[in-house]
Amino acid sequence: MSYFTQNSLLSFLGYPVSLQTFLPLSAPSLHFTMDWQGQKLAEQIMQIMLLVFAVTAFVAGYVLGSFQMMVLVYAGGVTLTGLITIPNWPFFNRHPLNWLDPSEAEKHPKPQVTVSSKKKGFKR
């Protein structure tokens, strides 16, 4: 059991709680992974978009003299940024990792870590 399952109120009351409890029935078949380059791209897009919307919101709020407009423009930018960067869009999965098959991995020796017994002395 995970930490959250053991320490939740519903678990205490005898109800099994997991992420699968809250997801629709079709969710386990969904693919939630993103490759490393896709994660880096998503983070770069997020940072650029949030900065652009922050500057745009500040300028719009300053020109119009409205704090409310500034907050609305920035909230819209955060929402749009989330819609672009959070889902696992296909362009975030252009570089999938090719993992070695377990039966093939047994044929290759594992790398050995060598520890040097020489100690470097301090020069004074």
CSV table of C-alpha atoms in Angstrom, one decimal:
chain,number,residue,atom,x,y,z
A,1,MET,CA,0.0,0.0,0.0
A,2,SER,CA,1.2,3.5,-0.7
A,3,TYR,CA,1.5,6.2,1.9
A,4,PHE,CA,-1.6,8.0,0.7
A,5,THR,CA,-3.7,4.8,0.8
A,6,GLN,CA,-2.6,3.9,4.3
A,7,ASN,CA,-3.1,7.3,5.8
A,8,SER,CA,-6.3,8.5,4.1
A,9,LEU,CA,-9.6,8.8,5.9
A,10,LEU,CA,-11.3,6.6,3.4
A,11,SER,CA,-8.8,3.9,3.9
A,12,PHE,CA,-9.3,4.2,7.7
A,13,LEU,CA,-13.0,3.7,7.2
A,14,GLY,CA,-12.3,0.5,5.2
A,15,TYR,CA,-12.7,1.7,1.7
A,16,PRO,CA,-9.9,0.9,-0.7
A,17,VAL,CA,-8.5,4.2,-2.2
A,18,SER,CA,-6.2,4.5,-5.1
A,19,LEU,CA,-5.8,6.7,-8.2
A,20,GLN,CA,-7.8,4.1,-10.1
A,21,THR,CA,-10.8,4.8,-7.8
A,22,PHE,CA,-11.1,8.3,-9.2
A,23,LEU,CA,-10.4,7.7,-12.9
A,24,PRO,CA,-13.0,6.6,-15.4
A,25,LEU,CA,-13.0,3.0,-16.5
A,26,SER,CA,-11.2,3.8,-19.8
A,27,ALA,CA,-8.3,5.6,-18.1
A,28,PRO,CA,-6.1,2.6,-17.4
A,29,SER,CA,-5.7,2.1,-21.1
A,30,LEU,CA,-4.4,5.7,-21.6
A,31,HIS,CA,-0.7,6.3,-22.2
A,32,PHE,CA,0.5,8.9,-19.8
A,33,THR,CA,4.2,9.0,-20.6
A,34,MET,CA,6.2,11.7,-22.4
A,35,ASP,CA,9.8,11.3,-23.6
A,36,TRP,CA,12.7,13.3,-22.2
A,37,GLN,CA,13.0,15.7,-25.1
A,38,GLY,CA,9.2,16.2,-24.9
A,39,GLN,CA,9.4,17.1,-21.3
A,40,LYS,CA,12.2,19.6,-21.9
A,41,LEU,CA,10.2,21.1,-24.8
A,42,ALA,CA,7.0,21.3,-22.7
A,43,GLU,CA,8.9,23.1,-19.9
A,44,GLN,CA,10.5,25.6,-22.3
A,45,ILE,CA,7.2,26.3,-24.0
A,46,MET,CA,5.6,26.8,-20.6
A,47,GLN,CA,8.3,29.2,-19.4
A,48,ILE,CA,8.2,31.3,-22.5
A,49,MET,CA,4.4,31.4,-22.7
A,50,LEU,CA,4.0,32.4,-19.0
A,51,LEU,CA,6.6,35.2,-19.4
A,52,VAL,CA,4.9,36.5,-22.5
A,53,PHE,CA,1.5,36.5,-20.9
A,54,ALA,CA,2.9,38.1,-17.7
A,55,VAL,CA,4.4,41.0,-19.7
A,56,THR,CA,1.2,41.3,-21.9
A,57,ALA,CA,-1.0,41.3,-18.8
A,58,PHE,CA,1.1,43.9,-17.1
A,59,VAL,CA,1.1,46.2,-20.2
A,60,ALA,CA,-2.7,45.7,-20.8
A,61,GLY,CA,-3.4,46.4,-17.1
A,62,TYR,CA,-1.2,49.5,-17.1
A,63,VAL,CA,-2.6,50.9,-20.4
A,64,LEU,CA,-6.2,50.3,-19.4
A,65,GLY,CA,-5.6,51.2,-15.8
A,66,SER,CA,-7.4,48.0,-14.6
A,67,PHE,CA,-6.0,45.5,-12.2
A,68,GLN,CA,-8.9,43.2,-13.0
A,69,MET,CA,-8.0,43.2,-16.7
A,70,MET,CA,-4.4,42.4,-15.9
A,71,VAL,CA,-5.5,39.4,-13.8
A,72,LEU,CA,-7.9,38.2,-16.4
A,73,VAL,CA,-5.3,38.4,-19.2
A,74,TYR,CA,-2.8,36.5,-17.1
A,75,ALA,CA,-5.4,33.9,-16.0
A,76,GLY,CA,-6.3,33.3,-19.6
A,77,GLY,CA,-2.6,32.9,-20.5
A,78,VAL,CA,-2.1,30.4,-17.7
A,79,THR,CA,-5.1,28.4,-18.9
A,80,LEU,CA,-3.9,28.4,-22.5
A,81,THR,CA,-0.4,27.4,-21.4
A,82,GLY,CA,-1.8,24.6,-19.4
A,83,LEU,CA,-3.9,23.3,-22.3
A,84,ILE,CA,-0.8,23.3,-24.5
A,85,THR,CA,1.8,21.9,-22.2
A,86,ILE,CA,0.0,19.5,-19.7
A,87,PRO,CA,-1.6,17.0,-22.1
A,88,ASN,CA,0.6,14.4,-23.7
A,89,TRP,CA,0.3,15.7,-27.3
A,90,PRO,CA,2.0,13.7,-30.1
A,91,PHE,CA,4.7,16.3,-30.7
A,92,PHE,CA,6.0,15.7,-27.2
A,93,ASN,CA,6.7,12.0,-28.1
A,94,ARG,CA,8.9,12.3,-31.2
A,95,HIS,CA,11.9,10.7,-29.5
A,96,PRO,CA,10.7,7.5,-27.7
A,97,LEU,CA,13.2,5.5,-25.7
A,98,ASN,CA,14.0,2.0,-26.9
A,99,TRP,CA,14.4,-0.2,-23.8
A,100,LEU,CA,16.4,-3.4,-24.0
A,101,ASP,CA,14.3,-6.5,-23.9
A,102,PRO,CA,14.8,-8.4,-20.5
A,103,SER,CA,15.8,-11.6,-22.3
A,104,GLU,CA,18.4,-9.7,-24.3
A,105,ALA,CA,19.7,-7.9,-21.2
A,106,GLU,CA,20.7,-11.2,-19.6
A,107,LYS,CA,23.1,-11.8,-22.5
A,108,HIS,CA,25.1,-8.6,-21.8
A,109,PRO,CA,27.4,-8.3,-18.8
A,110,LYS,CA,26.6,-5.6,-16.3
A,111,PRO,CA,29.2,-2.8,-16.0
A,112,GLN,CA,31.6,-3.2,-13.0
A,113,VAL,CA,32.4,-0.3,-10.8
A,114,THR,CA,36.1,-0.1,-10.1
A,115,VAL,CA,37.3,1.7,-7.0
A,116,SER,CA,40.8,3.1,-7.0
A,117,SER,CA,42.8,2.2,-3.9
A,118,LYS,CA,45.2,5.1,-4.4
A,119,LYS,CA,44.6,8.1,-2.1
A,120,LYS,CA,45.7,11.5,-3.1
A,121,GLY,CA,47.7,13.3,-0.5
A,122,PHE,CA,47.5,17.0,0.3
A,123,LYS,CA,50.4,19.2,-0.8
A,124,ARG,CA,51.3,21.9,1.7
